mmCIF file of C-alpha atoms in Angstrom:
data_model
loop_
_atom_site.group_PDB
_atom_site.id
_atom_site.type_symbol
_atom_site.label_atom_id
_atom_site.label_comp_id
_atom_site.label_asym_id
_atom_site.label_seq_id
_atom_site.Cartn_x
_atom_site.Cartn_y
_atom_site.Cartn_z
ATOM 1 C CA UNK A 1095 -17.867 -14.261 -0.695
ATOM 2 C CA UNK A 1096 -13.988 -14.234 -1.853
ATOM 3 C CA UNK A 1097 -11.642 -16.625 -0.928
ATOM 4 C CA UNK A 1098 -9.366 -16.405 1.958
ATOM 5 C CA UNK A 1099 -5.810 -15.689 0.528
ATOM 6 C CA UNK A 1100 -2.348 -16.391 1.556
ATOM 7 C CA UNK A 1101 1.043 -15.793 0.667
ATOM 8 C CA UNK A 1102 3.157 -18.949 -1.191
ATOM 9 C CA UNK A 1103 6.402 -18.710 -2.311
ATOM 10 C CA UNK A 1104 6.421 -16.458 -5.453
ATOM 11 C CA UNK A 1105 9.315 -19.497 -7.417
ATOM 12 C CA UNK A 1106 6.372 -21.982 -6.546
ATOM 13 C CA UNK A 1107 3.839 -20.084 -7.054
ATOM 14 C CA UNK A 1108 4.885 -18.967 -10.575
ATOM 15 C CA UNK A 1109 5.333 -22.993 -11.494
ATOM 16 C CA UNK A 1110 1.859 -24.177 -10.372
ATOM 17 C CA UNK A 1111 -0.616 -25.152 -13.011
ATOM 18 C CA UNK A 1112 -4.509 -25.946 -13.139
ATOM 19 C CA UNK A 1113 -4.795 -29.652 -11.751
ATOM 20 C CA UNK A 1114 -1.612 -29.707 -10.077
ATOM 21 C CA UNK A 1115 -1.565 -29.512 -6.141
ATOM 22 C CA UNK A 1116 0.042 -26.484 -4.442
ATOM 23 C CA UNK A 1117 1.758 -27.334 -0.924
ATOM 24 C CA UNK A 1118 2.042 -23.917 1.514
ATOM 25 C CA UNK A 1119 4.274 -24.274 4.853
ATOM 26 C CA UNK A 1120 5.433 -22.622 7.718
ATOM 27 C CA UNK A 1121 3.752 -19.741 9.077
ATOM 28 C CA UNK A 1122 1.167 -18.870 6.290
ATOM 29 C CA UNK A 1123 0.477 -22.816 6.280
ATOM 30 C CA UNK A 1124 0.132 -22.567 10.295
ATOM 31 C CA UNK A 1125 -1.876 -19.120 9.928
ATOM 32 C CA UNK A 1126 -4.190 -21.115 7.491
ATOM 33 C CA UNK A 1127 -5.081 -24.428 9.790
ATOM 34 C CA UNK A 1128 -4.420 -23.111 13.480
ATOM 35 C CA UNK A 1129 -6.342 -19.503 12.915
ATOM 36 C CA UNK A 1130 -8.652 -19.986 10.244
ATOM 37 C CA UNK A 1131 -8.998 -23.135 10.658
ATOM 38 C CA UNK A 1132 -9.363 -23.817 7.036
ATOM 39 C CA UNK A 1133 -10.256 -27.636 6.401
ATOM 40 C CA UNK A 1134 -10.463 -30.080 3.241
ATOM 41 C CA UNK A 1135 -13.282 -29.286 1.032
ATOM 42 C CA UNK A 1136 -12.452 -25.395 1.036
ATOM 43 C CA UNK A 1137 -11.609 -23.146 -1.567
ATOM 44 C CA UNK A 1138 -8.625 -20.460 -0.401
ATOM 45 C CA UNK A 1139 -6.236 -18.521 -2.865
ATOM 46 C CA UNK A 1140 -2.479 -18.497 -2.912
ATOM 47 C CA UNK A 1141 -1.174 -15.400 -4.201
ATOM 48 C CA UNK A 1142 2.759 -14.779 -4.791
ATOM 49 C CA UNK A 1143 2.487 -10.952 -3.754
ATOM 50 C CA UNK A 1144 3.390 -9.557 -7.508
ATOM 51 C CA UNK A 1145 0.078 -10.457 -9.015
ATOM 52 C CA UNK A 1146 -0.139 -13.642 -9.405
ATOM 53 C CA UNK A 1147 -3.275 -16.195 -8.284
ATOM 54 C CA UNK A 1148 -4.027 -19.376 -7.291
ATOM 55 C CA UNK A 1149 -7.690 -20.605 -7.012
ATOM 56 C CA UNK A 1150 -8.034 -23.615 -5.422
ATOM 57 C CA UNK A 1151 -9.556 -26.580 -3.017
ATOM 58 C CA UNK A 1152 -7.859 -27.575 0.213
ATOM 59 C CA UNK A 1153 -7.258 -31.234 0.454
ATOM 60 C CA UNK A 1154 -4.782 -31.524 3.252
ATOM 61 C CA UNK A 1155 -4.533 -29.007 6.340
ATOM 62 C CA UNK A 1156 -2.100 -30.322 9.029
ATOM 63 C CA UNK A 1157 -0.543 -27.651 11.724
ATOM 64 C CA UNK A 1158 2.139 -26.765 9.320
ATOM 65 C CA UNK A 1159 1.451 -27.908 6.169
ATOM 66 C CA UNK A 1160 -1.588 -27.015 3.429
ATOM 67 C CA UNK A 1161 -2.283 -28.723 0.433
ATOM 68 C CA UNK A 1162 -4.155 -27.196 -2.333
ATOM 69 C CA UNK A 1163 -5.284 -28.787 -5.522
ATOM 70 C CA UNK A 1164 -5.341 -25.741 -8.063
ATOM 71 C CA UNK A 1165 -7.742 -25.186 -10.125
ATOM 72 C CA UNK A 1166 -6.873 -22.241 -11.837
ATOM 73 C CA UNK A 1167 -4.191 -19.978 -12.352
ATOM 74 C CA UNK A 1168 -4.695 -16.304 -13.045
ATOM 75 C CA UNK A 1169 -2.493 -13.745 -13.689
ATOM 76 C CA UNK A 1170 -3.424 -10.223 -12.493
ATOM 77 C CA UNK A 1171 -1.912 -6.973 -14.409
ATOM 78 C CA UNK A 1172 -0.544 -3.985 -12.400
ATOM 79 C CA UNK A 1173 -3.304 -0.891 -12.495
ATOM 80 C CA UNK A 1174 -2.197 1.879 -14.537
ATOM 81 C CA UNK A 1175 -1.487 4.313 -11.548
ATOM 82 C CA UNK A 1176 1.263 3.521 -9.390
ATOM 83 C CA UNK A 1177 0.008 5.134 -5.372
ATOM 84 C CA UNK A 1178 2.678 5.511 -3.259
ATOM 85 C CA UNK A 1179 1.874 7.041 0.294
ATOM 86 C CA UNK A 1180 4.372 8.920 2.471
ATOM 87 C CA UNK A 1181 3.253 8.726 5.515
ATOM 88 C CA UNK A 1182 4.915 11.012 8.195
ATOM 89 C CA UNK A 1183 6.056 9.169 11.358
ATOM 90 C CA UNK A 1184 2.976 10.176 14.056
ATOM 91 C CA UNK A 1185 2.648 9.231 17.746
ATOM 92 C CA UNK A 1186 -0.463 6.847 19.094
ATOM 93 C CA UNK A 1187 -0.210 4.187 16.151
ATOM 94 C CA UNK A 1188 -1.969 6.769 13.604
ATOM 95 C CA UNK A 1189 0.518 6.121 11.093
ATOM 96 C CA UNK A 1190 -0.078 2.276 11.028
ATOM 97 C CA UNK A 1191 -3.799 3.121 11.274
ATOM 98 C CA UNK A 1192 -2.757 5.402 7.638
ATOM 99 C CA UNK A 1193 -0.968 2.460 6.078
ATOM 100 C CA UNK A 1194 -3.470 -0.268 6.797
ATOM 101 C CA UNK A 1195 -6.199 1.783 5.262
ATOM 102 C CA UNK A 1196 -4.370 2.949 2.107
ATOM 103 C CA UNK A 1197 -3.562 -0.836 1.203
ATOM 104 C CA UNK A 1198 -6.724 -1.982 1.754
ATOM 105 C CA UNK A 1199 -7.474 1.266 -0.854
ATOM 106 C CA UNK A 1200 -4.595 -0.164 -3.036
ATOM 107 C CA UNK A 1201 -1.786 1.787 -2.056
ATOM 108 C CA UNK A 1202 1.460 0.225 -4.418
ATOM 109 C CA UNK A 1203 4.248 1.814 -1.828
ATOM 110 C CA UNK A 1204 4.562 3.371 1.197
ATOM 111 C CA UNK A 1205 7.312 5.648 2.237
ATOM 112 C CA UNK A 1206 7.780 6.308 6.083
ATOM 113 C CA UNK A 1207 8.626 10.196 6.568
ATOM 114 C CA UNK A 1208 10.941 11.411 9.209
ATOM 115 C CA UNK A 1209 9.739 14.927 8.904
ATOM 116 C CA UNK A 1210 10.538 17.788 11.162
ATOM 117 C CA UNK A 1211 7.925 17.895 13.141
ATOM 118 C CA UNK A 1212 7.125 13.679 13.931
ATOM 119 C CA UNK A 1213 7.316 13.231 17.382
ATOM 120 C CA UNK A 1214 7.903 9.281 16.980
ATOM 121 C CA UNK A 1215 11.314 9.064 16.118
ATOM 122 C CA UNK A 1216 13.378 6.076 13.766
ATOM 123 C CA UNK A 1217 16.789 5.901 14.496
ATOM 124 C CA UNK A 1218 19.434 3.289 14.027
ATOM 125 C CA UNK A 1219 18.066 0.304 14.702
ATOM 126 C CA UNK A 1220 14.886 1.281 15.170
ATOM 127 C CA UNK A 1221 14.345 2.177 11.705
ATOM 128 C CA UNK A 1222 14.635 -1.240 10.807
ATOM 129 C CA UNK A 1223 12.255 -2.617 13.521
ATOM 130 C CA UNK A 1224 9.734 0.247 12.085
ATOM 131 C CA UNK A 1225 10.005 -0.338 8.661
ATOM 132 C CA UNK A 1226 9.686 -4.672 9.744
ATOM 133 C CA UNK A 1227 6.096 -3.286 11.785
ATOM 134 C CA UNK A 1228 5.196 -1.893 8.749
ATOM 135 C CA UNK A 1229 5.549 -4.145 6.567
ATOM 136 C CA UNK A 1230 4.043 -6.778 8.721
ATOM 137 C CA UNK A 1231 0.879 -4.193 8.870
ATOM 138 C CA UNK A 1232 0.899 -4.203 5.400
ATOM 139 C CA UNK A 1233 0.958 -7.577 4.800
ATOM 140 C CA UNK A 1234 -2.094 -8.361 6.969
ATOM 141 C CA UNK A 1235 -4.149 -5.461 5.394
ATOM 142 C CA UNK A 1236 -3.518 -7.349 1.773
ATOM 143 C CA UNK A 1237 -4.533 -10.650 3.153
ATOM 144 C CA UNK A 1238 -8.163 -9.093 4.501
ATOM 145 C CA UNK A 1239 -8.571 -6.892 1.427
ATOM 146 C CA UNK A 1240 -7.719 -10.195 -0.731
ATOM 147 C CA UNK A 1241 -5.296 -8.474 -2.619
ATOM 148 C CA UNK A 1242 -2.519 -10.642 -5.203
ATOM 149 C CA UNK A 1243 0.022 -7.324 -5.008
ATOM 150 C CA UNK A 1244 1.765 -6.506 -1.708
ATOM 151 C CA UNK A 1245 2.769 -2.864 -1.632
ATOM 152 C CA UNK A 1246 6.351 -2.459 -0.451
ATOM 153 C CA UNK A 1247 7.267 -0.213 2.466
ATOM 154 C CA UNK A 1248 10.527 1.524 1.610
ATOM 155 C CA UNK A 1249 13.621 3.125 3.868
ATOM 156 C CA UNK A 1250 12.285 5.805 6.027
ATOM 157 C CA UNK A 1251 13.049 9.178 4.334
ATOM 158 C CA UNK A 1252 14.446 12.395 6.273
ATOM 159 C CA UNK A 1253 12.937 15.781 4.997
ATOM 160 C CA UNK A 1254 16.098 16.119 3.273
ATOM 161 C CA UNK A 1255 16.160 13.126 1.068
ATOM 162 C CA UNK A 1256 12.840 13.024 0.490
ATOM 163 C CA UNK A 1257 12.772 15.199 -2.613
ATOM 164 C CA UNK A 1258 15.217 13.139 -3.945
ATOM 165 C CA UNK A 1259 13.413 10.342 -3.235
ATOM 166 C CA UNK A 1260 10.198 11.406 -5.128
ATOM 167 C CA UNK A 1261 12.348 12.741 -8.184
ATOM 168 C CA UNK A 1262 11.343 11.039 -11.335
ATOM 169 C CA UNK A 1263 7.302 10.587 -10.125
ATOM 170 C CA UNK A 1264 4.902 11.476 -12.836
ATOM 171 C CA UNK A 1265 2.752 13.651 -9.980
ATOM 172 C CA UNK A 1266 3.794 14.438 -5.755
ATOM 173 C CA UNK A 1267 0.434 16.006 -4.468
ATOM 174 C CA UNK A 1268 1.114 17.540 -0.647
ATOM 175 C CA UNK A 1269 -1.870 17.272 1.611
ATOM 176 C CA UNK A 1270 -2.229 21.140 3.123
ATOM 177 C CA UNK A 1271 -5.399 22.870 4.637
ATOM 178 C CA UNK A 1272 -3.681 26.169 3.164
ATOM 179 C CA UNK A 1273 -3.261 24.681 -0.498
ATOM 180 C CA UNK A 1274 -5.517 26.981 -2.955
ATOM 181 C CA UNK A 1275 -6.250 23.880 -5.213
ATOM 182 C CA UNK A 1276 -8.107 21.124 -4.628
ATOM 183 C CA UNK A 1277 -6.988 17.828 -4.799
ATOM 184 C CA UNK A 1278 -10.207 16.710 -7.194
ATOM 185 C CA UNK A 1279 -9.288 20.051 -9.327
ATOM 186 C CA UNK A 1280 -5.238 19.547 -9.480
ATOM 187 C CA UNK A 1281 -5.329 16.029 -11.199
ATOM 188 C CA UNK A 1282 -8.691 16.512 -13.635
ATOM 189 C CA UNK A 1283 -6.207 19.446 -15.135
ATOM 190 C CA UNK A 1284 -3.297 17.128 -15.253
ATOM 191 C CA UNK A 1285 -4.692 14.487 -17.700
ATOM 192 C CA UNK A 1286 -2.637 11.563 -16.223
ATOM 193 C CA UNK A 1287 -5.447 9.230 -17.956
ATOM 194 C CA UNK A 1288 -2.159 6.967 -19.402
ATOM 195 C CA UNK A 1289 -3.899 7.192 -23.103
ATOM 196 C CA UNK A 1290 -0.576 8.409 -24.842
ATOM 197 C CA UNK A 1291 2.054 5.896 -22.763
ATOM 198 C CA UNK A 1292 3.307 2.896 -24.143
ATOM 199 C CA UNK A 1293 2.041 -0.614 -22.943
ATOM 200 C CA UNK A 1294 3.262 -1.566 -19.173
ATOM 201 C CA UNK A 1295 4.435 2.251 -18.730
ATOM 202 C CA UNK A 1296 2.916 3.208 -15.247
ATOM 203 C CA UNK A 1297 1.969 6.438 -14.113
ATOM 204 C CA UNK A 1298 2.991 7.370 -10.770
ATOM 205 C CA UNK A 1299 1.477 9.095 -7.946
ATOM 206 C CA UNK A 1300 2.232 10.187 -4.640
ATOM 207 C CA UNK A 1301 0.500 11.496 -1.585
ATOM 208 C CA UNK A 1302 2.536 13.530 0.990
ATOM 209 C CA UNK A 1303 1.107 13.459 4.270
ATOM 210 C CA UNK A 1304 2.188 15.650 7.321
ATOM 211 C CA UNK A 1305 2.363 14.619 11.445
ATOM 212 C CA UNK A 1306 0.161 15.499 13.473
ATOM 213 C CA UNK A 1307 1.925 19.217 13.965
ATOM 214 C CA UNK A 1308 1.495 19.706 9.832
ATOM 215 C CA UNK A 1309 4.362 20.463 7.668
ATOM 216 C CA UNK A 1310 6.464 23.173 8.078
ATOM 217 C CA UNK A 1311 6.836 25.860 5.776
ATOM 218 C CA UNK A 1312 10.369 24.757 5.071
ATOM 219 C CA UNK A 1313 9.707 21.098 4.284
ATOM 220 C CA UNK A 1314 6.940 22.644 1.706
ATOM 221 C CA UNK A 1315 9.466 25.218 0.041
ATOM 222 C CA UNK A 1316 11.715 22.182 -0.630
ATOM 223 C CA UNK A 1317 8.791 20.052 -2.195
ATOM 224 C CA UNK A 1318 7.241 22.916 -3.637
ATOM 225 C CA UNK A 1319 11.033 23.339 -5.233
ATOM 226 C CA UNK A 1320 10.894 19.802 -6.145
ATOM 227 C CA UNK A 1321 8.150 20.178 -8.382
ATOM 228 C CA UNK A 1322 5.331 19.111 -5.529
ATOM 229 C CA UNK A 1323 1.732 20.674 -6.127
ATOM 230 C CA UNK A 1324 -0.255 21.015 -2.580
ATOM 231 C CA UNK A 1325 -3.634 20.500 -2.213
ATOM 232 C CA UNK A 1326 -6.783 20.125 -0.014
ATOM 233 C CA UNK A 1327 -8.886 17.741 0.317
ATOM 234 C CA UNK A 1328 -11.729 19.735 1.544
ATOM 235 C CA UNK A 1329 -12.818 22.244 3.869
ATOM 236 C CA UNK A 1330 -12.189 20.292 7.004
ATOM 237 C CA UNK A 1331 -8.435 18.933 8.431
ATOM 238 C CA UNK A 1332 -8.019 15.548 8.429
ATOM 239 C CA UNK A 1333 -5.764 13.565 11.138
ATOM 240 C CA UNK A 1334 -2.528 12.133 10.154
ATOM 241 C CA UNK A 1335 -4.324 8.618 10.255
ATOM 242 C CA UNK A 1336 -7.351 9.922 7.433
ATOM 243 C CA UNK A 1337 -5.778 12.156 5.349
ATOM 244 C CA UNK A 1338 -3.960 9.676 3.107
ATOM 245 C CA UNK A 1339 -7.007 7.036 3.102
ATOM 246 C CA UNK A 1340 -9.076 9.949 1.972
ATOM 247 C CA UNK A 1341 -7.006 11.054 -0.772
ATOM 248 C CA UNK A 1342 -6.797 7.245 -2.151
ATOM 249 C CA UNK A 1343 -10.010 7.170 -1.961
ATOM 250 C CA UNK A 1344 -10.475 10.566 -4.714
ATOM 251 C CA UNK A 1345 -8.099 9.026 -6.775
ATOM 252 C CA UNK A 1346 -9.350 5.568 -7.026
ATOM 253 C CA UNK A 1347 -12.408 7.203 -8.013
ATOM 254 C CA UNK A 1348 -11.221 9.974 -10.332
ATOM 255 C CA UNK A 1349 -8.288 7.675 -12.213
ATOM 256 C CA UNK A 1350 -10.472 4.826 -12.950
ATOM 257 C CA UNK A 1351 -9.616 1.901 -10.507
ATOM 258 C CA UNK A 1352 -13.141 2.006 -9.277
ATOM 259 C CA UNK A 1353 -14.971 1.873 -12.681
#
């Protein structure tokens, strides 16, 4: 079974060394003793959220306070292809369900969607609370799915920015039941294998996913405009919640990250 992991500081993290003992506070430190009751003897990773990893053995656990004799240090490269998800605002906690899935799948990024037809609304201040929620979702998926990276959740995007936000992306694929290409079929033609890119160049890819009304036909104009390709994922709709997970899924599969 994998270690239980845990977010350090990424300064300290990044200075830690095999035989050197790693001390982790406040709430991870708390999370780690008081609700997973980790005790000396254990082993438990530390990971600094941009890919780095601690392996080690637990030799003090006090309420706020972990110590960790490392053992080893390992430094984990960033895949190839970049995922980012947006994820359109939806009502009944779907979207969170969407976000938690796709980083357990390895989602890099996640963009919340105002789009025209969300019924859950961010504004003002409440973007900020919803992006926090998010991100605290986020966090927790990465910590169960034992992942070193933490994907980022971004400013929530109107329909107007969002083309603007997704300019520069090596491939935008929009999630419609009406597409005429499948999502399998659009990136197989689009060799985005990453043979002729220099070393660290990343290739990146994002899935557009609509509320729970769909996308309207003006929101797909202006991605379609954009230089957006929609596709299907099969011959069934997917909720808001699925879709994205789903399409993660294809590409994990079809890109490599699986093999």
């Amino acid at each position: 079974m994998t270690n239980p992991i845990f977010f350090g500081d990424p300064e300290q993290v990044a200075a830690a060394a095999p035989g050197g003992v790693f001390t982790l506070t406040g709430p991870e430190a708390r999370h780690a003793v008081s609700v997973k009751r980790l005790a000396p003897g254990e082993d438990v990773d530390i990971v600094d959220g941009a890919g780095i990893r601690l392996r080690g053995t637990v030799r003090c656990a006090e309420p706020a306070l972990l110590e960790i004799e490392v053992s080893e240090v390992q430094s984990e490269p960033a895949p190839v292809h970049e995922f980012i998800l947006v994820q359109a605002l939806a009502k009944g906690d779907r979207d969170e369900q969407a976000i938690e899935a796709a980083t357990e799948l390895g989602v890099d990024a996640v963009i919340p969607w105002q789009s025209e037809r969300s019924i859950v609304r961010w504004r003002a201040e409440k973007a900020a609370k919803g992006r926090a929620k998010w991100q605290s979702v986020v966090t927790s998926a990465a910590k169960q799915s034992r992942r070193s990276r933490l994907p980022v959740v971004l400013d929530v995007a109107d329909t107007k920015m969002l083309p603007q936000r997704l300019a520069g992306m090596d491939l935008v694929l929009v999630l419609h039941e009406e597409a005429d290409t499948g999502l399998v079929n659009a990136v197989e033609s689009l060799e985005l294998q990453g043979q002729d890119r220099a070393p660290g160049d990343r290739v990146s890819i994002a899935v557009v996913v609509g509320p729970e009304g769909g996308i309207s036909p003006a929101e797909l104009e202006s991605l379609r405009a954009a230089g957006a390709l929609t596709v299907r994922l099969g011959p069934h709709v997917l909720r808001s919640s699925s879709a994205g997970p789903a399409a993660l899924v294809l590409l994990n599969y079809l890109l490599g990250r699986w093999s």
